[in-house]
Coordinates of C-alpha atoms in Angstrom, one line a residue:
M1 CA -103.4 -25.5 10.9
Y2 CA -101.7 -27.7 8.7
R3 CA -98.1 -27.4 9.8
V4 CA -95.0 -26.0 11.7
V5 CA -92.2 -24.2 9.2
V6 CA -89.2 -23.2 11.4
T7 CA -86.9 -20.5 10.2
G8 CA -83.4 -18.8 11.4
V9 CA -81.4 -22.4 11.0
P10 CA -77.8 -21.0 9.3
D11 CA -76.7 -23.1 5.9
R12 CA -73.7 -24.0 7.3
M13 CA -71.8 -26.0 9.9
L14 CA -72.2 -24.1 13.6
L15 CA -69.5 -23.9 16.2
E16 CA -69.5 -24.5 19.7
G17 CA -70.5 -21.1 21.2
E18 CA -72.5 -19.8 18.6
S19 CA -76.0 -18.9 19.2
F20 CA -78.4 -17.8 16.3
Q21 CA -82.7 -17.0 16.8
L22 CA -85.2 -19.8 16.0
S23 CA -89.1 -18.5 14.5
A24 CA -91.8 -20.8 14.1
V25 CA -95.2 -20.1 12.2
G26 CA -98.4 -22.1 11.5
V27 CA -99.3 -22.6 8.1
N28 CA -102.3 -23.8 6.4
E29 CA -102.6 -26.7 3.6
S30 CA -102.0 -23.5 1.0
G31 CA -98.9 -22.7 2.5
A32 CA -100.5 -19.5 4.2
A33 CA -99.5 -18.3 7.7
T34 CA -101.9 -18.9 10.4
S35 CA -102.8 -16.7 13.5
A36 CA -101.3 -19.0 15.9
T37 CA -98.9 -17.8 17.9
G38 CA -96.4 -19.0 21.3
A39 CA -94.5 -21.8 19.7
S40 CA -92.7 -24.0 22.7
W41 CA -89.1 -25.2 22.1
Q42 CA -87.0 -28.2 23.3
E43 CA -83.9 -29.8 22.6
T44 CA -83.1 -33.1 22.1
D45 CA -79.6 -33.4 23.5
T46 CA -78.3 -30.5 25.7
T47 CA -74.5 -31.5 25.1
I48 CA -75.0 -30.6 21.7
A49 CA -77.4 -27.4 21.7
R50 CA -79.4 -25.7 24.1
V51 CA -82.8 -23.6 23.3
S52 CA -84.7 -20.9 25.2
A53 CA -88.2 -20.5 26.0
T54 CA -88.3 -17.6 23.0
G55 CA -86.0 -20.2 20.4
L56 CA -82.4 -18.5 21.1
V57 CA -80.2 -21.4 20.4
T58 CA -76.6 -22.3 21.9
V59 CA -74.5 -24.8 20.5
T60 CA -73.0 -26.1 23.3
G61 CA -71.0 -29.2 21.5
A62 CA -70.2 -31.3 18.6
G63 CA -72.9 -33.4 16.7
H64 CA -76.3 -33.5 15.0
A65 CA -78.9 -31.6 16.7
A66 CA -82.4 -31.6 16.3
I67 CA -84.7 -28.8 18.6
V68 CA -88.5 -29.4 18.5
A69 CA -90.9 -26.7 17.9
R70 CA -94.4 -26.9 19.3
L71 CA -97.6 -24.7 17.8
A72 CA -101.1 -25.7 18.3
E73 CA -100.6 -29.6 19.0
K74 CA -98.5 -29.5 15.7
Y75 CA -94.8 -29.9 15.9
T76 CA -91.6 -29.9 13.4
Y77 CA -87.6 -30.4 14.1
A78 CA -85.3 -27.8 13.0
E79 CA -81.7 -29.6 12.7
F80 CA -78.2 -28.9 12.2
N81 CA -74.8 -30.3 12.3
T82 CA -72.3 -29.0 14.9
S83 CA -68.6 -29.4 15.9
S84 CA -66.5 -28.6 18.9
V85 CA -63.8 -25.8 18.2
V86 CA -60.2 -26.0 18.9
A87 CA -58.3 -22.7 20.3
F88 CA -55.9 -21.7 17.5
P89 CA -52.4 -21.9 19.1
A90 CA -50.1 -18.5 18.7
S91 CA -47.2 -21.0 17.8
G92 CA -49.2 -22.5 14.8
A93 CA -50.9 -25.8 14.5
L94 CA -51.0 -29.0 12.2
V95 CA -54.7 -29.6 12.1
R96 CA -56.2 -32.3 9.2
A97 CA -59.5 -32.1 8.6
S98 CA -62.3 -34.4 7.4
G99 CA -60.7 -36.8 5.3
G100 CA -57.5 -34.6 5.5
K101 CA -58.6 -32.4 3.2
V102 CA -59.8 -28.8 4.2
A103 CA -61.1 -26.9 7.4
L104 CA -63.3 -23.9 8.3
F105 CA -62.1 -21.3 9.9
G106 CA -64.1 -19.3 12.7
I107 CA -63.8 -15.8 13.7
T108 CA -64.8 -14.7 16.8
P109 CA -63.5 -11.2 17.2
G110 CA -64.2 -8.4 19.9
T111 CA -64.1 -5.0 19.3
Q112 CA -61.2 -4.8 21.9
G113 CA -58.6 -7.3 22.6
P114 CA -56.9 -9.7 20.6
L115 CA -58.7 -12.0 18.2
N116 CA -60.1 -15.2 18.9
F117 CA -59.5 -18.1 16.6
Y118 CA -61.5 -21.5 16.4
L119 CA -60.9 -24.5 13.8
Q120 CA -63.4 -27.3 12.7
P121 CA -63.2 -29.6 10.1
F122 CA -64.9 -28.8 7.0
D123 CA -66.1 -32.2 4.4
A124 CA -65.0 -30.6 1.1
R125 CA -66.0 -33.3 -1.0
D126 CA -63.6 -31.9 -3.5
D127 CA -60.4 -34.4 -5.1
R128 CA -58.3 -31.0 -5.8
V129 CA -58.2 -30.2 -2.1
V130 CA -54.7 -30.4 -0.5
A131 CA -54.1 -31.4 3.3
A132 CA -53.5 -28.1 4.9
S133 CA -52.8 -26.5 8.4
W134 CA -53.2 -22.9 8.8
S135 CA -52.3 -19.3 10.6
V136 CA -54.1 -15.9 10.7
S137 CA -52.1 -12.9 10.7
T138 CA -53.4 -9.4 11.4
P139 CA -51.7 -5.9 11.3
S140 CA -53.1 -4.9 15.1
P141 CA -54.3 -6.6 17.8
N142 CA -57.8 -5.6 17.0
F143 CA -59.7 -7.0 14.2
N144 CA -60.8 -4.5 11.4
G145 CA -60.7 -7.2 8.3
D146 CA -57.4 -6.5 7.0
A147 CA -55.7 -9.8 7.6
N148 CA -53.8 -12.5 6.1
I149 CA -54.8 -16.5 6.0
T150 CA -51.7 -18.4 5.6
L151 CA -52.4 -22.3 4.7
R152 CA -49.3 -24.5 4.7
F153 CA -49.5 -27.4 2.3
D154 CA -47.0 -30.9 2.7
P155 CA -45.4 -31.4 -0.7
T156 CA -45.3 -34.8 -0.5
K157 CA -49.5 -35.2 -0.6
L158 CA -49.9 -33.2 -3.7
P159 CA -52.1 -34.7 -6.2
A160 CA -50.0 -36.7 -8.8
G161 CA -48.9 -34.1 -11.7
T162 CA -49.8 -31.1 -9.6
P163 CA -47.5 -28.1 -10.1
V164 CA -46.4 -26.6 -6.9
N165 CA -46.8 -23.0 -8.7
A166 CA -50.3 -23.9 -8.9
L167 CA -51.5 -24.1 -5.6
E168 CA -53.5 -21.0 -4.1
V169 CA -55.7 -20.3 -1.6
F170 CA -59.5 -20.7 -2.5
S171 CA -62.7 -19.5 -0.2
L172 CA -66.2 -21.4 -0.7
S173 CA -68.9 -19.1 -1.7
G174 CA -72.4 -20.1 -2.7
G175 CA -70.9 -23.7 -2.9
T176 CA -68.2 -23.0 -5.4
W177 CA -64.6 -22.9 -4.7
K178 CA -63.1 -19.4 -5.9
P179 CA -59.6 -18.2 -5.9
I180 CA -58.5 -15.4 -3.5
R181 CA -56.2 -13.1 -5.6
E182 CA -55.7 -10.3 -3.3
R183 CA -52.2 -10.2 -1.6
A184 CA -52.2 -13.8 -3.1
Q185 CA -48.2 -15.2 -2.1
L186 CA -46.6 -18.6 -2.5
D187 CA -43.5 -19.9 -0.5
V188 CA -42.2 -22.8 -1.8
A189 CA -39.7 -23.4 0.3
N190 CA -42.1 -22.9 3.8
H191 CA -44.4 -24.7 1.8
T192 CA -47.0 -22.2 2.1
V193 CA -49.6 -20.1 0.3
S194 CA -51.3 -16.9 2.0
A195 CA -53.7 -14.5 0.9
R196 CA -56.3 -12.0 2.2
F197 CA -58.6 -13.1 5.0
L198 CA -62.0 -12.8 4.0
G199 CA -63.7 -13.6 7.4
T200 CA -65.5 -16.4 8.6
A201 CA -65.8 -19.2 5.5
A202 CA -64.3 -22.4 4.2
Y203 CA -60.8 -22.1 3.2
A204 CA -58.4 -24.2 1.4
I205 CA -55.5 -25.0 -0.8
L206 CA -56.3 -25.8 -4.3
A207 CA -54.5 -26.4 -7.7
D208 CA -55.6 -23.1 -9.7
P209 CA -54.3 -24.1 -13.5
V210 CA -53.7 -22.4 -16.1
A211 CA -57.0 -22.2 -18.1
M212 CA -55.8 -19.9 -20.9
I213 CA -52.9 -17.8 -22.6
S214 CA -52.9 -14.8 -23.8
L215 CA -50.1 -13.4 -26.2
G216 CA -49.2 -9.9 -26.1
G217 CA -46.0 -7.7 -27.5
A218 CA -45.0 -6.5 -30.9
G219 CA -44.6 -9.8 -32.2
V220 CA -47.9 -10.7 -32.1
D221 CA -48.6 -11.7 -36.1
A222 CA -45.7 -9.4 -36.7
T223 CA -44.0 -8.9 -40.5
L224 CA -40.3 -9.2 -40.1
A225 CA -37.0 -8.7 -42.2
I226 CA -34.7 -11.1 -42.4
G227 CA -32.5 -11.0 -39.3
A228 CA -34.9 -8.6 -37.3
S229 CA -36.3 -9.8 -34.0
T230 CA -39.3 -9.1 -31.9
L231 CA -40.6 -9.8 -28.9
L232 CA -43.9 -12.0 -27.4
S233 CA -45.3 -12.3 -24.2
A234 CA -47.7 -14.4 -22.7
R235 CA -50.0 -13.9 -19.8
T236 CA -51.2 -17.4 -18.3
L237 CA -54.9 -16.8 -16.9
G238 CA -57.4 -18.6 -14.4
A239 CA -60.5 -19.8 -15.2
D240 CA -62.2 -16.3 -14.1
G241 CA -60.2 -14.8 -17.2
L242 CA -57.8 -13.3 -14.3
D243 CA -54.2 -13.3 -14.3
L244 CA -52.5 -16.0 -12.3
P245 CA -51.1 -14.6 -9.1
T246 CA -48.1 -17.1 -9.2
S247 CA -45.7 -17.5 -12.2
R248 CA -46.2 -20.2 -14.4
T249 CA -43.5 -22.0 -16.5
V250 CA -44.3 -20.8 -20.1
T251 CA -42.1 -22.8 -23.4
W252 CA -41.9 -21.2 -26.7
A253 CA -41.7 -23.0 -30.1
S254 CA -41.8 -22.3 -33.7
Q255 CA -43.0 -24.8 -36.1
D256 CA -40.5 -23.6 -38.6
P257 CA -37.4 -22.7 -36.8
Q258 CA -36.0 -22.5 -40.7
V259 CA -38.1 -19.8 -41.2
A260 CA -37.6 -18.1 -37.5
I261 CA -36.7 -19.4 -34.3
V262 CA -38.1 -18.3 -30.9
N263 CA -36.1 -18.5 -27.0
S264 CA -36.8 -18.6 -23.8
D265 CA -37.9 -15.4 -23.2
G266 CA -40.4 -15.2 -26.3
R267 CA -37.9 -13.4 -28.5
V268 CA -38.5 -14.0 -32.2
T269 CA -35.7 -13.8 -34.4
A270 CA -36.4 -13.7 -38.4
L271 CA -34.0 -16.6 -40.4
K272 CA -35.2 -16.8 -43.9
A273 CA -38.4 -15.7 -46.1
G274 CA -41.8 -17.4 -45.2
R275 CA -44.7 -18.0 -42.6
T276 CA -44.3 -19.6 -38.8
T277 CA -46.3 -20.1 -35.7
V278 CA -44.8 -19.5 -32.9
T279 CA -47.0 -21.1 -30.1
A280 CA -46.5 -20.6 -26.2
T281 CA -47.4 -23.4 -23.9
S282 CA -48.2 -23.8 -20.2
E283 CA -49.8 -26.7 -18.4
G284 CA -51.7 -27.9 -21.4
K285 CA -52.8 -25.0 -22.5
S286 CA -51.6 -23.0 -25.6
A287 CA -52.0 -20.1 -27.8
S288 CA -50.6 -19.1 -31.2
T289 CA -49.5 -16.8 -33.4
I290 CA -48.4 -15.8 -37.0
I291 CA -44.8 -14.8 -37.9
T292 CA -44.5 -13.7 -41.3
V293 CA -40.6 -12.8 -42.6
S294 CA -40.7 -11.0 -46.0
P295 CA -37.4 -11.4 -48.1

């Protein structure tokens, strides 16, 4: 036997009280499994994690844990990071995470009784993340997967140039922050952002800027008689091509206001024969259409 391979370590920060099962196999130099069985297990710090004779690990505290697996005179380490949890108080709490950035929400639901909420820091390593506190609402005392998560932001700590209307709840999926569009709500007065709760995950408030603008309405590439008017509309879209859930400020401009003018609602009025370009702009992104005025 060449070495021992251990599997079963979750690829995430682990919460105090969680358990998971490790397995160990011996492999030869070509990587094929050998017939060696009967691995023994040993923890290096019982204040962080304990392991049973069968490889069942239980997290007991916060820190960097290492579990030793021995098989046929060979050994290896299974390493992982843990964090102590903090019970989520019913009245809410202001909890700042690592670097004041983001937090991991661990949920331990039972089939009966109220939810048990736990918080722990999560290092986002992303400058877009806004410092936040968090709370969860659920329509019933039993967890049924249909809940909302609400994050509170400090408006004095928003990165320079970040529009409040651009704030949304994001979750970390596959190493990428993705916006949660279901039931997304922004409460500017109370400095909170809400969205559907997706279960145990990393959550954060991030700015979701306008990535593109899509023009619509009868005014797109319209030809108008002098004195006539038409209406344009502008959809603000995120990087995923979907409509942003919060309203964004859109400004309208006509390249030649002597030919046609456009008001703040996107209504174009023809003034004299010619052509002009009407442009909608939001958060640095723009889209244009040609308006032709016939004599």
